[in-house]
Coordinates of N, CA and C in Angstrom, one line a residue:
M1 N 57.6 -35.2 34.6 CA 57.0 -33.9 34.3 C 55.6 -34.1 33.8
L2 N 55.3 -35.1 33.0 CA 54.0 -35.4 32.5 C 53.1 -35.7 33.6
T3 N 53.5 -36.5 34.5 CA 52.6 -36.9 35.7 C 52.4 -35.7 36.5
E4 N 53.4 -34.9 36.7 CA 53.2 -33.6 37.5 C 52.2 -32.7 36.9
N5 N 52.2 -32.6 35.5 CA 51.2 -31.8 34.8 C 49.8 -32.3 35.0
K6 N 49.7 -33.6 35.0 CA 48.4 -34.2 35.2 C 47.9 -34.0 36.6
I7 N 48.7 -34.1 37.6 CA 48.3 -33.8 39.0 C 47.9 -32.4 39.1
T8 N 48.6 -31.5 38.5 CA 48.3 -30.1 38.6 C 47.0 -29.8 37.9
A9 N 46.8 -30.4 36.7 CA 45.6 -30.3 36.0 C 44.4 -30.8 36.7
Q10 N 44.5 -31.9 37.4 CA 43.5 -32.5 38.2 C 43.0 -31.5 39.3
K11 N 44.0 -30.9 40.0 CA 43.7 -30.0 41.1 C 43.0 -28.7 40.5
I12 N 43.4 -28.3 39.3 CA 42.7 -27.2 38.6 C 41.3 -27.6 38.3
Y13 N 41.1 -28.8 37.8 CA 39.8 -29.3 37.4 C 38.9 -29.3 38.7
D14 N 39.4 -29.8 39.8 CA 38.6 -29.8 41.0 C 38.2 -28.4 41.4
E15 N 39.1 -27.5 41.3 CA 38.8 -26.1 41.6 C 37.7 -25.5 40.6
A16 N 37.8 -25.8 39.4 CA 36.9 -25.4 38.4 C 35.5 -25.9 38.7
I17 N 35.4 -27.2 39.1 CA 34.1 -27.8 39.5 C 33.6 -27.1 40.7
R18 N 34.4 -26.8 41.7 CA 33.9 -26.2 42.9 C 33.3 -24.8 42.5
L19 N 34.0 -24.1 41.6 CA 33.5 -22.8 41.2 C 32.2 -22.9 40.5
M20 N 32.1 -23.9 39.6 CA 30.8 -24.0 38.8 C 29.7 -24.4 39.7
N21 N 30.0 -25.3 40.8 CA 28.9 -25.6 41.7 C 28.5 -24.3 42.5
N22 N 29.4 -23.5 42.8 CA 29.0 -22.2 43.5 C 28.2 -21.4 42.5
A23 N 28.6 -21.4 41.2 CA 27.8 -20.6 40.2 C 26.4 -21.1 40.1
H24 N 26.2 -22.4 40.1 CA 24.9 -22.9 40.0 C 24.0 -22.6 41.2
K25 N 24.7 -22.6 42.4 CA 23.9 -22.2 43.6 C 23.5 -20.8 43.6
E26 N 24.4 -19.9 43.1 CA 24.0 -18.5 43.0 C 22.9 -18.3 42.0
L27 N 23.0 -19.0 40.9 CA 22.0 -18.9 39.8 C 20.6 -19.3 40.4
Q28 N 20.6 -20.3 41.2 CA 19.3 -20.7 41.8 C 18.7 -19.6 42.7
Q29 N 19.6 -18.9 43.4 CA 19.2 -17.8 44.3 C 18.8 -16.6 43.4
A30 N 19.2 -16.5 42.2 CA 18.8 -15.4 41.3 C 17.3 -15.5 41.0
D31 N 16.7 -16.6 41.2 CA 15.3 -16.9 41.0 C 14.7 -16.5 39.7
K32 N 14.4 -17.5 38.9 CA 13.8 -17.3 37.6 C 12.4 -16.8 37.6
N33 N 12.1 -15.8 36.8 CA 10.7 -15.3 36.7 C 10.4 -15.4 35.2
G34 N 10.0 -16.6 34.8 CA 9.7 -16.9 33.4 C 11.0 -16.8 32.5
K35 N 11.2 -15.8 31.8 CA 12.3 -15.7 30.8 C 13.5 -14.9 31.4
A36 N 13.4 -14.4 32.6 CA 14.4 -13.6 33.2 C 14.7 -14.0 34.6
Y37 N 15.9 -13.7 35.1 CA 16.3 -13.8 36.5 C 15.9 -12.5 37.2
R38 N 15.4 -12.7 38.4 CA 14.9 -11.5 39.2 C 16.1 -10.8 39.9
D39 N 16.9 -11.5 40.6 CA 18.0 -10.9 41.4 C 19.3 -10.8 40.7
V40 N 19.6 -9.6 40.3 CA 20.8 -9.4 39.5 C 22.0 -9.6 40.3
K41 N 22.0 -9.3 41.6 CA 23.2 -9.5 42.4 C 23.6 -11.0 42.4
H42 N 22.7 -11.9 42.6 CA 23.1 -13.3 42.6 C 23.4 -13.8 41.1
L43 N 22.8 -13.2 40.2 CA 23.1 -13.5 38.8 C 24.5 -13.1 38.5
R44 N 24.9 -11.9 38.9 CA 26.3 -11.5 38.6 C 27.3 -12.3 39.4
L45 N 27.0 -12.7 40.6 CA 27.9 -13.6 41.3 C 28.0 -15.0 40.6
A46 N 26.9 -15.5 40.1 CA 26.9 -16.8 39.4 C 27.8 -16.6 38.1
C47 N 27.6 -15.6 37.4 CA 28.4 -15.4 36.1 C 29.9 -15.2 36.4
G48 N 30.2 -14.5 37.5 CA 31.6 -14.3 37.9 C 32.3 -15.6 38.2
A49 N 31.6 -16.4 39.0 CA 32.1 -17.7 39.4 C 32.3 -18.7 38.2
A50 N 31.3 -18.7 37.3 CA 31.3 -19.5 36.1 C 32.5 -19.1 35.2
Y51 N 32.7 -17.8 35.0 CA 33.8 -17.4 34.2 C 35.1 -17.7 34.8
L52 N 35.3 -17.6 36.1 CA 36.5 -18.0 36.7 C 36.8 -19.5 36.6
A53 N 35.7 -20.3 36.7 CA 35.8 -21.7 36.5 C 36.3 -22.0 35.1
V54 N 35.9 -21.3 34.1 CA 36.3 -21.6 32.7 C 37.8 -21.2 32.6
L55 N 38.2 -20.0 33.1 CA 39.6 -19.6 33.0 C 40.5 -20.7 33.7
K56 N 40.1 -21.2 34.8 CA 40.8 -22.2 35.5 C 41.0 -23.4 34.6
A57 N 39.8 -23.9 34.1 CA 39.9 -25.1 33.2 C 40.8 -24.9 32.0
I58 N 40.8 -23.7 31.4 CA 41.6 -23.4 30.3 C 43.1 -23.4 30.7
D59 N 43.4 -22.9 31.9 CA 44.7 -23.0 32.4 C 45.2 -24.4 32.5
G60 N 44.3 -25.3 33.0 CA 44.6 -26.7 33.1 C 44.9 -27.3 31.7
I61 N 44.0 -27.0 30.8 CA 44.2 -27.5 29.4 C 45.6 -27.0 28.8
F62 N 45.9 -25.8 29.0 CA 47.1 -25.2 28.5 C 48.3 -25.8 29.2
I63 N 48.2 -26.2 30.5 CA 49.3 -26.9 31.2 C 49.6 -28.2 30.5
L64 N 48.5 -28.9 30.3 CA 48.6 -30.3 29.6 C 49.2 -30.2 28.2
R65 N 48.9 -29.0 27.6 CA 49.4 -28.8 26.2 C 50.8 -28.1 26.1
N66 N 51.3 -27.8 27.3 CA 52.6 -27.1 27.5 C 52.6 -25.7 26.8
I67 N 51.4 -25.0 26.9 CA 51.3 -23.6 26.5 C 51.7 -22.8 27.6
P68 N 52.8 -22.0 27.5 CA 53.3 -21.2 28.7 C 52.3 -20.1 29.0
K69 N 52.2 -19.8 30.3 CA 51.4 -18.7 30.8 C 52.2 -17.5 30.9
P70 N 51.7 -16.3 30.5 CA 52.5 -15.1 30.5 C 52.8 -14.7 32.0
K71 N 53.8 -13.9 32.1 CA 54.2 -13.4 33.5 C 53.2 -12.5 34.1
R72 N 52.5 -11.7 33.3 CA 51.5 -10.8 33.7 C 50.1 -11.6 33.7
R73 N 49.1 -10.9 34.2 CA 47.8 -11.5 34.2 C 47.4 -11.7 32.7
P74 N 46.9 -12.9 32.3 CA 46.6 -13.2 30.9 C 45.3 -12.4 30.5
S75 N 45.3 -12.0 29.3 CA 44.1 -11.3 28.8 C 43.2 -12.4 28.0
I76 N 42.1 -12.0 27.6 CA 41.2 -12.9 26.9 C 41.9 -13.2 25.6
E77 N 42.7 -12.3 25.0 CA 43.4 -12.6 23.7 C 44.4 -13.7 23.9
Y78 N 45.0 -13.8 25.1 CA 45.9 -15.0 25.3 C 45.2 -16.3 25.2
Y79 N 44.0 -16.4 25.9 CA 43.2 -17.6 25.8 C 42.7 -17.9 24.4
Q80 N 42.3 -16.8 23.7 CA 41.7 -17.0 22.4 C 42.9 -17.5 21.4
Q81 N 44.0 -16.9 21.5 CA 45.1 -17.3 20.7 C 45.5 -18.8 21.0
G82 N 45.5 -19.1 22.2 CA 45.9 -20.5 22.6 C 44.9 -21.5 22.0
F83 N 43.6 -21.2 22.1 CA 42.6 -22.1 21.5 C 42.6 -22.1 20.0
S84 N 42.9 -21.0 19.4 CA 42.9 -20.9 17.9 C 44.0 -21.8 17.4
K85 N 45.0 -22.2 18.2 CA 46.0 -23.1 17.7 C 45.7 -24.6 18.0
I86 N 44.8 -24.8 18.9 CA 44.5 -26.2 19.3 C 43.1 -26.7 19.0
D87 N 42.1 -25.9 19.1 CA 40.7 -26.4 18.9 C 39.8 -25.2 18.6
K88 N 39.3 -25.1 17.4 CA 38.3 -24.1 17.0 C 37.0 -24.1 17.8
K89 N 36.6 -25.4 18.1 CA 35.3 -25.5 18.8 C 35.4 -25.0 20.2
M90 N 36.5 -25.2 20.8 CA 36.7 -24.6 22.2 C 36.9 -23.1 22.1
L91 N 37.5 -22.6 21.0 CA 37.6 -21.2 20.8 C 36.2 -20.6 20.7
H92 N 35.3 -21.2 20.0 CA 34.0 -20.7 19.9 C 33.3 -20.7 21.3
A93 N 33.5 -21.8 22.0 CA 32.9 -21.9 23.3 C 33.4 -20.8 24.2
L94 N 34.7 -20.6 24.2 CA 35.3 -19.5 25.0 C 34.7 -18.2 24.6
N95 N 34.5 -17.9 23.3 CA 33.9 -16.6 22.9 C 32.5 -16.4 23.4
V96 N 31.7 -17.5 23.4 CA 30.3 -17.5 23.9 C 30.4 -17.2 25.4
V97 N 31.2 -17.9 26.1 CA 31.3 -17.7 27.6 C 31.7 -16.3 27.9
Y98 N 32.7 -15.8 27.1 CA 33.2 -14.4 27.4 C 32.1 -13.4 27.1
E99 N 31.4 -13.5 26.0 CA 30.4 -12.5 25.7 C 29.1 -12.7 26.6
Q100 N 28.6 -13.9 26.7 CA 27.3 -14.0 27.4 C 27.4 -14.1 28.9
I101 N 28.5 -14.7 29.4 CA 28.6 -14.9 30.9 C 29.4 -13.7 31.5
H102 N 30.5 -13.5 30.9 CA 31.4 -12.4 31.5 C 30.9 -11.0 31.2
R103 N 30.8 -10.7 30.0 CA 30.5 -9.3 29.6 C 29.0 -9.0 29.9
C104 N 28.1 -9.8 29.4 CA 26.7 -9.5 29.5 C 26.1 -9.8 30.9
G105 N 26.4 -11.1 31.4 CA 25.9 -11.5 32.7 C 26.5 -10.8 33.9
Y106 N 27.9 -10.8 33.9 CA 28.6 -10.3 35.0 C 28.6 -8.8 35.0
Y107 N 29.1 -8.2 33.9 CA 29.2 -6.7 33.9 C 27.9 -6.0 33.7
D108 N 27.1 -6.4 32.8 CA 25.9 -5.7 32.5 C 24.6 -6.2 33.2
G109 N 24.7 -7.3 33.9 CA 23.6 -7.8 34.6 C 22.5 -8.3 33.7
F110 N 22.8 -8.6 32.5 CA 21.9 -9.2 31.5 C 21.2 -10.4 32.1
N111 N 19.9 -10.5 32.1 CA 19.2 -11.5 32.9 C 18.4 -12.5 32.1
D112 N 18.6 -12.6 30.8 CA 17.8 -13.5 30.0 C 18.2 -15.0 30.2
V113 N 17.2 -15.8 30.7 CA 17.5 -17.2 31.0 C 18.0 -18.0 29.9
K114 N 17.4 -17.8 28.7 CA 17.8 -18.6 27.5 C 19.2 -18.4 27.1
I115 N 19.6 -17.1 27.0 CA 20.9 -16.7 26.6 C 22.0 -17.2 27.6
L116 N 21.7 -17.0 28.9 CA 22.7 -17.4 29.9 C 22.8 -18.9 30.0
K117 N 21.8 -19.6 29.7 CA 21.8 -21.1 29.7 C 22.8 -21.6 28.7
I118 N 22.8 -21.0 27.5 CA 23.7 -21.3 26.5 C 25.2 -21.1 26.9
G119 N 25.4 -19.9 27.6 CA 26.7 -19.6 28.1 C 27.2 -20.6 29.1
F120 N 26.3 -21.0 30.0 CA 26.7 -22.0 31.0 C 26.9 -23.3 30.4
E121 N 26.2 -23.7 29.4 CA 26.5 -25.0 28.7 C 27.8 -25.0 28.0
E122 N 28.2 -23.9 27.4 CA 29.5 -23.8 26.8 C 30.6 -23.8 27.9
A123 N 30.4 -23.2 29.0 CA 31.3 -23.2 30.1 C 31.6 -24.6 30.6
Q124 N 30.5 -25.4 30.7 CA 30.6 -26.8 31.1 C 31.3 -27.6 30.1
Y125 N 31.1 -27.3 28.8 CA 31.8 -28.0 27.7 C 33.3 -27.8 27.9
I126 N 33.8 -26.6 28.2 CA 35.2 -26.4 28.3 C 35.8 -27.1 29.5
I127 N 35.0 -27.1 30.6 CA 35.5 -27.8 31.8 C 35.5 -29.3 31.6
N128 N 34.5 -29.8 30.9 CA 34.5 -31.3 30.5 C 35.7 -31.6 29.6
K129 N 36.1 -30.7 28.8 CA 37.3 -31.0 27.9 C 38.6 -31.1 28.8
L130 N 38.7 -30.4 29.8 CA 39.8 -30.5 30.7 C 39.8 -31.9 31.4
K131 N 38.6 -32.3 31.9 CA 38.5 -33.6 32.5 C 38.8 -34.7 31.5
S132 N 38.4 -34.7 30.3 CA 38.7 -35.7 29.3 C 40.2 -35.7 28.9
A133 N 40.9 -34.6 29.1 CA 42.3 -34.5 28.8 C 43.2 -35.1 29.9
I134 N 42.7 -35.1 31.1 CA 43.5 -35.6 32.2 C 43.8 -37.1 32.2

């Protein structure tokens, strides 16, 4: 079972990396204009892909930690509760990703380069945590 979980987590990690690569490509197409991104469409696509990558990575971490996934689509509270039990730093990173990438970047089209950079760094931190756990 342990080996099976690691194989599943590796596949999830590979998918998270693919999504983050897509996010970075979209972010480049959003075209920086000093302190803001010009193209909100590409910005939103980048933020959506990055957020999905983070959720995938968290699923992989939870599989390795034997945290069961709910039968229905998990809410942000499910992920927050899971991290509150295992790692406060990852909980903080998740909260930053949720606020800056998902809510501000994806939903609102918030285009501040500096703020979104922090969100993307926290997203990469969570994905790297999955890689180190495998």
